[in-house]
Structures are given as structure tokens and as C-alpha cells.
mmCIF file of C-alpha atoms and ligand atoms in Angstrom:
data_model
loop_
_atom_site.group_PDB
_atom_site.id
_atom_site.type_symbol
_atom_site.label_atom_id
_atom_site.label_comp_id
_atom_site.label_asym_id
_atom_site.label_seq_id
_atom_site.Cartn_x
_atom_site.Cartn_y
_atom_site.Cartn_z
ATOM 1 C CA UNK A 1 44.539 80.886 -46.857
ATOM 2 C CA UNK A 2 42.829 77.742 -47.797
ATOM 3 C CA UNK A 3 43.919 74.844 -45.887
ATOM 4 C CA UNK A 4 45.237 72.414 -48.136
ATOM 5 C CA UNK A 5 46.365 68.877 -46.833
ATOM 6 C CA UNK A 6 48.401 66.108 -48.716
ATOM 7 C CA UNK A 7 46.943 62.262 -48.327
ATOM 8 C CA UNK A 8 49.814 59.903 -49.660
ATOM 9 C CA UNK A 9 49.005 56.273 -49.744
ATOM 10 C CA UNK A 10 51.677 53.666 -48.425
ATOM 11 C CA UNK A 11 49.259 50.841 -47.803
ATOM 12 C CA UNK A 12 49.835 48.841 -50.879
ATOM 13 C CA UNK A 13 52.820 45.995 -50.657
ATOM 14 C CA UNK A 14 54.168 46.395 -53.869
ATOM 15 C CA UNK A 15 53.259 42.406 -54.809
ATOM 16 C CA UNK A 16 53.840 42.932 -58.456
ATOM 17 C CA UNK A 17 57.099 44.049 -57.291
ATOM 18 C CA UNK A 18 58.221 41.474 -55.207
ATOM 19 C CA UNK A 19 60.697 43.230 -53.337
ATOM 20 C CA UNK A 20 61.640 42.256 -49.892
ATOM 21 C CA UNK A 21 59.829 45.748 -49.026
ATOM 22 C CA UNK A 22 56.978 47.622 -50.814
ATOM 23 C CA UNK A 23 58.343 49.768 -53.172
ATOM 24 C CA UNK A 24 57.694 52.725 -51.580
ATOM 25 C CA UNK A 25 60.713 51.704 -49.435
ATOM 26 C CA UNK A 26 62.998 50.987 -52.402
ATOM 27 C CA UNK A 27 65.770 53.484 -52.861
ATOM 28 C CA UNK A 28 65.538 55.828 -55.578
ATOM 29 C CA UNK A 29 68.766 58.760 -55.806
ATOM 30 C CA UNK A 30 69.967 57.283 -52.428
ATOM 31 C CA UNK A 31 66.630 58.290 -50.189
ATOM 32 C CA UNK A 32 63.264 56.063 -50.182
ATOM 33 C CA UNK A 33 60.982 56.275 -53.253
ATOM 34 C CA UNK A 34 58.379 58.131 -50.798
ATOM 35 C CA UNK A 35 60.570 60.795 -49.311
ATOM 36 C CA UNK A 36 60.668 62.030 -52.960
ATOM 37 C CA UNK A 37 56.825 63.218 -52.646
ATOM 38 C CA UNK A 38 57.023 64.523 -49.172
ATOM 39 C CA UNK A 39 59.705 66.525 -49.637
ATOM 40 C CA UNK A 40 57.916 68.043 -52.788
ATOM 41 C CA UNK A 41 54.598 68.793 -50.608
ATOM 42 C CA UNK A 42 56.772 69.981 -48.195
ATOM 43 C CA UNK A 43 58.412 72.492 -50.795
ATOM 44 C CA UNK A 44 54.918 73.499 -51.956
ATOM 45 C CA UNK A 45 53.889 76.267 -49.857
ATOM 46 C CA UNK A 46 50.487 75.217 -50.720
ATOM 47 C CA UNK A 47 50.157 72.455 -48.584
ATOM 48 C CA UNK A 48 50.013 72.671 -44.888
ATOM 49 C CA UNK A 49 50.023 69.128 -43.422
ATOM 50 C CA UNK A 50 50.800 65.700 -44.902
ATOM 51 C CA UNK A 51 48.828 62.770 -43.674
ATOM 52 C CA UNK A 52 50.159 59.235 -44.461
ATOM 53 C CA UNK A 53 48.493 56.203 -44.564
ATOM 54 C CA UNK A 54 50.910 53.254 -44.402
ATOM 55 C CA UNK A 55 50.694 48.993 -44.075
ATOM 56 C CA UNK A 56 50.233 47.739 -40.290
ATOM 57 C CA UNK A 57 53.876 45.793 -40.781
ATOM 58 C CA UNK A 58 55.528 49.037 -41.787
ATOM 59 C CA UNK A 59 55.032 51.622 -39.603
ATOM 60 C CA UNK A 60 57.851 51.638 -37.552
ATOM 61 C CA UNK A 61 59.850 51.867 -41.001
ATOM 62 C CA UNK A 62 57.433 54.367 -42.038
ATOM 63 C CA UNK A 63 58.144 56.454 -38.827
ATOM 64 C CA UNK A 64 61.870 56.212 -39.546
ATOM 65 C CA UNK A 65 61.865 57.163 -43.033
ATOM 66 C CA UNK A 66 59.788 60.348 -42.344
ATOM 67 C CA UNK A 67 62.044 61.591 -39.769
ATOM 68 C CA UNK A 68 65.127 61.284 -41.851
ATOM 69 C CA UNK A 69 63.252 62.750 -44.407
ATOM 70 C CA UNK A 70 62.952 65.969 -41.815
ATOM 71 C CA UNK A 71 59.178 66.159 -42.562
ATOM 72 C CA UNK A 72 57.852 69.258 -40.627
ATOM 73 C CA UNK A 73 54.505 68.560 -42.765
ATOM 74 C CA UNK A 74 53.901 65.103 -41.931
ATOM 75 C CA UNK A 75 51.238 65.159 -38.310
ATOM 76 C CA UNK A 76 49.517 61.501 -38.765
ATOM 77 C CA UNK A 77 50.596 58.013 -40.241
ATOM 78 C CA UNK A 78 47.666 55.837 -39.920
ATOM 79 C CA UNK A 79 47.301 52.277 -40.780
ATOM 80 C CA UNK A 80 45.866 51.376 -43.841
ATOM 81 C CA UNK A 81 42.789 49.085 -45.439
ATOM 82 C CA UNK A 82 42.906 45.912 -47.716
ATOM 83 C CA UNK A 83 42.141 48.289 -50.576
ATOM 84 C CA UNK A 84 43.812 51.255 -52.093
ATOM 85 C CA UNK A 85 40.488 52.774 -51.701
ATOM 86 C CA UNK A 86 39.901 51.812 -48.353
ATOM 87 C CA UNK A 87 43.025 53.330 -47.187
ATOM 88 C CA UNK A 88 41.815 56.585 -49.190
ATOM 89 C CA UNK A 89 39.303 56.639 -46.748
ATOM 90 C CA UNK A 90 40.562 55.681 -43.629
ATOM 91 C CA UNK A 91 43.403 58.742 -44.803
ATOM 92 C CA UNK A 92 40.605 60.961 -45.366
ATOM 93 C CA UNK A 93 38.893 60.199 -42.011
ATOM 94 C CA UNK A 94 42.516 61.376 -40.754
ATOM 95 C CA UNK A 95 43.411 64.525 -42.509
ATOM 96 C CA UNK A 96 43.313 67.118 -39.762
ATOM 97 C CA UNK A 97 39.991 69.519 -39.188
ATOM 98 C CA UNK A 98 39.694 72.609 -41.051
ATOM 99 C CA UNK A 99 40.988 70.745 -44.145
ATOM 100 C CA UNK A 100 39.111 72.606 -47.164
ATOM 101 C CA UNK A 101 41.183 70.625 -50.417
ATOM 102 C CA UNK A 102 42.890 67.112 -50.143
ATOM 103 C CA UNK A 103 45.948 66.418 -52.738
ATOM 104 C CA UNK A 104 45.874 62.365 -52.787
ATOM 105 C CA UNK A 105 48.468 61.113 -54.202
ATOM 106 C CA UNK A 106 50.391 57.528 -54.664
ATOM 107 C CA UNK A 107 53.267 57.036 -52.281
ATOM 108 C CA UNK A 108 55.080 55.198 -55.826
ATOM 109 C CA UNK A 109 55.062 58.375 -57.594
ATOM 110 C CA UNK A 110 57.775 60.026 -56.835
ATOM 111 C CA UNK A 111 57.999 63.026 -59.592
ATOM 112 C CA UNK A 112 55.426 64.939 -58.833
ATOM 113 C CA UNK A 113 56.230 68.749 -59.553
ATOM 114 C CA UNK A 114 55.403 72.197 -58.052
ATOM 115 C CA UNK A 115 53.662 73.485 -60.832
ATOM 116 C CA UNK A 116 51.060 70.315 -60.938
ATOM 117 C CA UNK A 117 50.046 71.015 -57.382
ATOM 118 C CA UNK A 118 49.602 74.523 -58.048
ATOM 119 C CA UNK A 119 47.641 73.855 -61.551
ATOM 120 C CA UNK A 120 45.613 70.801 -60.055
ATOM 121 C CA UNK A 121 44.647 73.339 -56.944
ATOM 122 C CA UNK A 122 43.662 76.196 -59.757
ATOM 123 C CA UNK A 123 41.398 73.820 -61.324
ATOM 124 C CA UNK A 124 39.721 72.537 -58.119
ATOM 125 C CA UNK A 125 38.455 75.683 -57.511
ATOM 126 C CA UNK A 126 35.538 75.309 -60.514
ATOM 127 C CA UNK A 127 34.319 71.731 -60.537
ATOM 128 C CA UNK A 128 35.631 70.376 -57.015
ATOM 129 C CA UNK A 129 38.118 67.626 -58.365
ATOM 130 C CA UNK A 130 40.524 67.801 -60.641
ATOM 131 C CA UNK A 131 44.081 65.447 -61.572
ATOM 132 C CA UNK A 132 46.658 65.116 -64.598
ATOM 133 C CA UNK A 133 46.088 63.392 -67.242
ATOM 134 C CA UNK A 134 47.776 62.295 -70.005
ATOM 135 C CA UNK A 135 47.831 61.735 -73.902
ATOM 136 C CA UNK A 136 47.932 57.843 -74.643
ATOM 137 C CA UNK A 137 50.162 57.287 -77.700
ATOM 138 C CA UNK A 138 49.897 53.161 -78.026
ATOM 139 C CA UNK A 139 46.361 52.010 -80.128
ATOM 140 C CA UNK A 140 44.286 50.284 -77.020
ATOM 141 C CA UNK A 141 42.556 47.381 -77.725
ATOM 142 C CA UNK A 142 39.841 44.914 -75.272
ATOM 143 C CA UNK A 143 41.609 41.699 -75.437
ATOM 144 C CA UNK A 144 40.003 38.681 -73.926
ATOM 145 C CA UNK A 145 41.651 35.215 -73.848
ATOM 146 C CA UNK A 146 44.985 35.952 -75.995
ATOM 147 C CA UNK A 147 42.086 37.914 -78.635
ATOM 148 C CA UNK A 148 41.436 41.335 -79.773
ATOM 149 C CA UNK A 149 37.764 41.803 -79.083
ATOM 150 C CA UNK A 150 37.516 45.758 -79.747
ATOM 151 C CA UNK A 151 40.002 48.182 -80.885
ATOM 152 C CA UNK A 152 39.000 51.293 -78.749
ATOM 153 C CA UNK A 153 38.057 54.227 -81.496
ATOM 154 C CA UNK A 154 39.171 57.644 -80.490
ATOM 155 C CA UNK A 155 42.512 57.413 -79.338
ATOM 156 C CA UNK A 156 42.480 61.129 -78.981
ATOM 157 C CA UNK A 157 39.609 61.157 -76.143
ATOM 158 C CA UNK A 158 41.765 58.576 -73.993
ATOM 159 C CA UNK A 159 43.962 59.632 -71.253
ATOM 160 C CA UNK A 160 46.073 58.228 -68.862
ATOM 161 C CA UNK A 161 44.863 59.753 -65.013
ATOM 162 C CA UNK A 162 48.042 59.896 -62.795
ATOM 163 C CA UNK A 163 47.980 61.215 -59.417
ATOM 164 C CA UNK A 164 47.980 63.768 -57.409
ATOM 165 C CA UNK A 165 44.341 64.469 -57.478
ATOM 166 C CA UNK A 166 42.488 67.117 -55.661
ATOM 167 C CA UNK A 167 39.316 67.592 -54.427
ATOM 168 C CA UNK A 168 37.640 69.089 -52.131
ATOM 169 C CA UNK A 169 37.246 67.714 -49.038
ATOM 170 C CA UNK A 170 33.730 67.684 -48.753
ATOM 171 C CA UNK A 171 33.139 66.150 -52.136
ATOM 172 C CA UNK A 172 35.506 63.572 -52.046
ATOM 173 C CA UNK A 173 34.304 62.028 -48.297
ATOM 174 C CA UNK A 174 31.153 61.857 -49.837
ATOM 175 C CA UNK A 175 32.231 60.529 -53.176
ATOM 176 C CA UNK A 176 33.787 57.497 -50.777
ATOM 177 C CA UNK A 177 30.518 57.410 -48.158
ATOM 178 C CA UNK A 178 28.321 56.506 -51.557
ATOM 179 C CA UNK A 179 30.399 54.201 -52.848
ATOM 180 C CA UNK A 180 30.637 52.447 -50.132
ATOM 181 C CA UNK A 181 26.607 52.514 -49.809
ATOM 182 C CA UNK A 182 26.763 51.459 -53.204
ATOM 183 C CA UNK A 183 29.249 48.278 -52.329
ATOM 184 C CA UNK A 184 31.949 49.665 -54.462
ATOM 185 C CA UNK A 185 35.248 48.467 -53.181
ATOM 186 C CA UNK A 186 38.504 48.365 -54.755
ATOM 187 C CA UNK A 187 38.093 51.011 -57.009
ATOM 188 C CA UNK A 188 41.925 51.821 -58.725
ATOM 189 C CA UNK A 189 41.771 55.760 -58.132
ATOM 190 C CA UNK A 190 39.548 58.264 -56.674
ATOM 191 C CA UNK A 191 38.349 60.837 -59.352
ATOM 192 C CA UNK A 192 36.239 57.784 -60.027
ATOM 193 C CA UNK A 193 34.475 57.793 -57.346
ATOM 194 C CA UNK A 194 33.513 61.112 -57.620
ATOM 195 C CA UNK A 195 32.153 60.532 -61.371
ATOM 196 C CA UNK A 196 30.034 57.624 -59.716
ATOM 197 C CA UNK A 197 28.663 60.263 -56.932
ATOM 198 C CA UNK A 198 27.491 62.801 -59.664
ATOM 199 C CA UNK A 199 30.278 64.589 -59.766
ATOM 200 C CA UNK A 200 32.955 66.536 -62.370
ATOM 201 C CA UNK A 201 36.612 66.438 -62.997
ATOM 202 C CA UNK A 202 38.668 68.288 -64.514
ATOM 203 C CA UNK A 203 41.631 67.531 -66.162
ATOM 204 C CA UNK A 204 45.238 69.383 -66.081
ATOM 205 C CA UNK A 205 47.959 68.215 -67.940
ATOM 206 C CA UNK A 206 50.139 65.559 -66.817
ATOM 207 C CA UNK A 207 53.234 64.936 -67.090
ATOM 208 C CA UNK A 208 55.045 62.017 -68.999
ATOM 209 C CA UNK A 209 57.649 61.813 -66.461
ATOM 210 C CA UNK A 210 54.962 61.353 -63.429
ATOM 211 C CA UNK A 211 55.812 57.798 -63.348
ATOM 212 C CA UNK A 212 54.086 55.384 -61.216
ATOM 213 C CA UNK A 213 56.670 52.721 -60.239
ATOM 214 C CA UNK A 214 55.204 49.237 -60.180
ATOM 215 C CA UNK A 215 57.848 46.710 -61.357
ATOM 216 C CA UNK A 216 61.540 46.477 -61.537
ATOM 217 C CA UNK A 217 61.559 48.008 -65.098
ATOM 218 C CA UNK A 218 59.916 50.727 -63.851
ATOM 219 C CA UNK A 219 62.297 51.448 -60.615
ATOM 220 C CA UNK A 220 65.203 50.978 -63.498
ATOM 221 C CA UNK A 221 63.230 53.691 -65.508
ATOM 222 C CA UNK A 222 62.870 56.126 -62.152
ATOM 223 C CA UNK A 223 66.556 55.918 -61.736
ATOM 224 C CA UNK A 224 67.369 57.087 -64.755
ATOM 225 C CA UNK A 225 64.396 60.450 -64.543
ATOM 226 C CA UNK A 226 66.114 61.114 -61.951
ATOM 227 C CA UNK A 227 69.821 61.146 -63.266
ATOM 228 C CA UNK A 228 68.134 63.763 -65.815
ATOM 229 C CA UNK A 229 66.544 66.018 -63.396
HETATM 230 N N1 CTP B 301 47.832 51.449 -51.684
HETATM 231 C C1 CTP B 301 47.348 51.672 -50.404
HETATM 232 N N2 CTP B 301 46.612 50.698 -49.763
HETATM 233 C C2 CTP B 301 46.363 49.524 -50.372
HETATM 234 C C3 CTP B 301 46.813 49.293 -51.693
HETATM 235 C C4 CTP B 301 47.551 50.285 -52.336
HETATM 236 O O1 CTP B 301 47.578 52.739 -49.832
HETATM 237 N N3 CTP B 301 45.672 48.583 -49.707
HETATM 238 C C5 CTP B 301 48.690 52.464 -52.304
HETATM 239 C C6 CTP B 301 50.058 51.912 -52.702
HETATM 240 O O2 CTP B 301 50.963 51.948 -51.584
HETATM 241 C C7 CTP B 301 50.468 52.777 -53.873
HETATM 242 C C8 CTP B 301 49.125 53.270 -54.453
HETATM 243 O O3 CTP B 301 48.116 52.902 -53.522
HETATM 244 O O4 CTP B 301 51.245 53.897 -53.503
HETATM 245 C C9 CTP B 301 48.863 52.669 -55.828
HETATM 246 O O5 CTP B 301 48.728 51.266 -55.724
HETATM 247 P P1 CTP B 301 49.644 50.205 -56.486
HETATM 248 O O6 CTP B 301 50.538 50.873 -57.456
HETATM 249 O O7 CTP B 301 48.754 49.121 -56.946
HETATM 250 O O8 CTP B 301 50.600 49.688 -55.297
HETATM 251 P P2 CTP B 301 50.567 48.286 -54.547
HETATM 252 O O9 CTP B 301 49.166 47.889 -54.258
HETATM 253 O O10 CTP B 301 51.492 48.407 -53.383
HETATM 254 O O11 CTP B 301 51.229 47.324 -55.612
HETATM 255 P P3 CTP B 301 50.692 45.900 -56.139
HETATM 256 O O12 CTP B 301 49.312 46.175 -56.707
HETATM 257 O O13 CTP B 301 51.684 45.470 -57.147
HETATM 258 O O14 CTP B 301 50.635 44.989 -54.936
HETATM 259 MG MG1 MG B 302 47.789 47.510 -55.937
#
């Protein structure tokens, strides 16, 4: 079987937020906003191990939180980078040998489902990424001081990339290596970082309820997915 291992990222501190803790701490259904995606990778009987990368003021937290979420997944929490990319990385450098596909996904989305990580992992297989996407319904425009400069044409082509994404583990190590060669830095997800290497992506479809949380709203909104599921 191939030997698939999930990289969630905990290193962010939820500053938009402003919670006493990042949000992946906040509770969501009575358990931490994070436990929600472990315990999904650990239902998947896809994934083998789960490496998480987490803030340096956390990790005793992060340590507590994972055992009362009984992960039998979970091998490594690392500390994380200034960036979300760099803690991609520094994850990556940490998923355990053997790894052939890496599911990376955002420690403040806690809905992912089964049947993404099995879709995402069927369409890996052809191009050597792959991550949801979804239809954008608003009109997006480029606005630059308080202006419209460009209404974007095409709504139709536009999608909204959530995570997880997968890729394989080859191609995504050196997707990071070049960018950072190439003094990328902080770039906001990792499919594109691939595109910048050369690389393809498929897309599956996402789902609208694959929330990311980043502000009170949006914890407000999570509660109430989860009162429906
Ligand atoms: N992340 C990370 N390391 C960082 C920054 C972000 O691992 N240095 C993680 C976050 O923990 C989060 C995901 O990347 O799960 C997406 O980032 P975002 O939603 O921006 O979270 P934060 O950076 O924590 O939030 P904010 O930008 O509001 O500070
Ligand atoms: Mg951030």
C-alpha cells in the first residue's frame, strides 16, 4: 500500500482572530477545532501517520490536545517557521521515511471529509498534486485605494483552493527547495508552489462546507456546520 502521511499546520497564531489562543485551540462541538481533522485522518484508512507542525509557545498544549484526542496516527509535532510556508517545509522535512503522498492540510479546517481524501489521493495519481476547489459565486473585482480598478472577467474559470492538498512527496519538497532558491517566502498555499516549479494540479471538487475558520464570524459559522452534521 502506498504510504500516505497527513502534514497539518498549527504554526499560525490566529492574529486576525485575536483569541487568547490560536484558533486551532478554540472549541468547536466541545473538542479543539484541530482534533476535528485528526480524528478524520485518523478515520481514513488511507493515511498512515499524521505529522504536526505547531507554534514554539504551544506545544505543550499541542501535546495535550492530541492525547485527549487518542491520536494513534499522530508520531511527530515539530515546531513551526514564521511563515505558513515555512512550516510546510520544516513539516515536510518531518514526515516519516518511506512517505510516497503528503495530504497538507490547515489545522483551521476542521470539515474535511472521507470522500475528499480519497478523491484528492485518486487524482494525485496522474499529475502529482491535486486539492478542492471551489465555484466562486460573488463578481471579484481588483480594488485599490477604496476603487474598483478591474472587474475580473470569467467568473466561471475562478475557484476558491481549500485544503487538503496532496502531492507527492517528491514533487512537493522540490516545489518548496525552488522556491526557496527562487526567494519565494510567504506564499498562502502550496499547490502554488508547485505551479511555480513547473508543475500541474489538478482540481477535485470542494466542498462549500470546508470552511477555513479565520475570525469570530467564522467560528460562529463552524458551530452551526456542525449542529447540521
Ligand atoms: N500556519 C502555520 N505556520 C505559520 C502560519 C500559519 O502553520 N507560520 C498555519 C495556521 O496555523 C493555519 C494555516 O496555516 O492552520 C492557514 O493560515 P491562517 O488561516 O492564515 O492562520 P493564522 O496564520 O494562524 O491566522 P492569521 O493569519 O489570522 O494570524
Ligand atoms: Mg496567516
Amino acid at each position: 500500500m502506498r504510504k500516505v502521511t497527513a502534514l497539518i499546520l498549527a504554526g499560525g497564531e490566529g492574529r486576525r482572530m485575536a483569541a487568547d489562543v490560536p484558533k486551532q485551540f478554540l472549541s468547536l462541538g466541545g473538542v479543539p477545532v484541530i482534533s476535528h481533522s485528526v480524528k478524520a485522518f485518523e478515520l481514513s484508512d488511507k493515511v498512515s501517520d499524521i505529522v504536526i507542525v505547531c507554534h514554539q509557545d504551544h506545544l505543550s498544549l499541542m501535546e495535550r490536545v492530541i492525547s485527549d484526542t487518542h491520536s494513534q496516527k499522530t508520531k511527530v509535532i515539530v515546531e513551526g517557521g514564521e511563515t505558513r510556508q515555512s512550516s510546510s517545509f520544516i513539516g515536510l522535512k518531518n514526515c516519516p521515511s518511506g512517505t510516497e503522498y503528503v495530504l497538507i492540510h490547515d489545522s483551521a479546517r476542521p470539515f474535511l471529509r472521507l470522500e475528499m481524501i480519497d478523491d484528492l489521493l485518486h487524482a494525485v495519481k496522474e499529475t502529482g498534486a491535486a486539492c478542492p476547489a471551489e465555484d466562486v459565486s460573488d463578481t471579484i473585482a481588483e480594488v485599490k485605494r477604496g476603487l474598483i480598478l478591474e472587474v475580473v472577467p470569467k467568473r466561471e474559470d475562478l475557484k476558491k483552493i481549500q485544503t487538503p492538498q496532496v502531492f507527492s512527496y517528491d514533487v512537493i519538497v522540490k516545489a518548496h527547495e525552488e522556491a526557496v532558491k527562487k526567494g519565494i517566502t510567504s506564499a498562502s498555499d502550496d499547490c502554488g508552489l508547485v505551479l511555480v516549479s513547473g508543475g500541474k494540479v489538478a482540481v477535485v471538487k470542494g466542498q462549500p462546507g470546508n470552511l477555513k475558520i479565520t475570525s469570530k464570524f467564522d467560528l460562529k459559522l463552524a458551530e452551526f456546520i456542525f449542529s447540521l452534521e
